[in-house]
């Protein structure tokens, strides 16, 4: 079940909300540039780019992503972007929610990729329990990469909150991964099909 389905929204309502959130990101990007706050503009620019990926996929490959999935991704990056403005420091619960939601998106993408490779290859037959374990490991590994990236950039593009925050981040990354592993894999079913078609196309090409 996607975010839009859980909220009982129509495709039109989901896409309208996405456009509104993209305008919020665009405004924050402009604010960061005008005030020379490059951590804000860098984080917001990356987030805005991610929200535009579905449109790029539609233009380049003719794949129209489900509106609920687009909303899910957009909400995750907006939560992270707004959190980086100070909410992560002010409210511990906000950090936990944002990391959980972001982790569900990473988990969904990781599962869709893995499942597509599995379906493409006749030699791969993975038990469902291992797929669930893969989702959790994939999210935690992505979390490690992100934390290393934050420290490597030293706060110039993404904000660094310190060592004490890392453990909490990993805990709620794991929570988001488990949610998808147990109940959310069906929500990325069409993405699995798209990835599988791309793998088949690349193999034949």
Short mmCIF file of C-alpha atoms in Angstrom, two decimals, residues 2 14 16 21 26 68 72 80 85 87 94 110 116 128 142 151 155 160-161 165 168 173 195 197:
data_model
loop_
_atom_site.label_atom_id
_atom_site.label_comp_id
_atom_site.label_asym_id
_atom_site.label_seq_id
_atom_site.Cartn_x
_atom_site.Cartn_y
_atom_site.Cartn_z
CA UNK A 2 1.42 3.38 -1.02
CA UNK A 14 -1.60 12.93 -4.89
CA UNK A 16 -1.37 18.08 -6.61
CA UNK A 21 5.80 20.10 -2.05
CA UNK A 26 12.05 25.37 -4.87
CA UNK A 68 1.15 7.19 -4.68
CA UNK A 72 5.80 8.59 -0.95
CA UNK A 80 14.55 15.26 5.44
CA UNK A 85 16.83 23.34 8.71
CA UNK A 87 13.99 20.38 13.33
CA UNK A 94 11.03 14.45 14.12
CA UNK A 110 16.31 -1.91 -2.82
CA UNK A 116 13.81 -7.64 -10.59
CA UNK A 128 10.97 -14.89 0.87
CA UNK A 142 22.87 2.64 2.61
CA UNK A 151 31.22 13.48 7.52
CA UNK A 155 28.62 20.05 6.46
CA UNK A 160 26.44 16.95 10.18
CA UNK A 161 24.79 16.38 13.57
CA UNK A 165 22.88 10.97 16.39
CA UNK A 168 19.36 6.64 16.62
CA UNK A 173 16.41 3.13 9.51
CA UNK A 195 13.37 -2.64 -13.42
CA UNK A 197 12.11 -4.71 -18.29
#
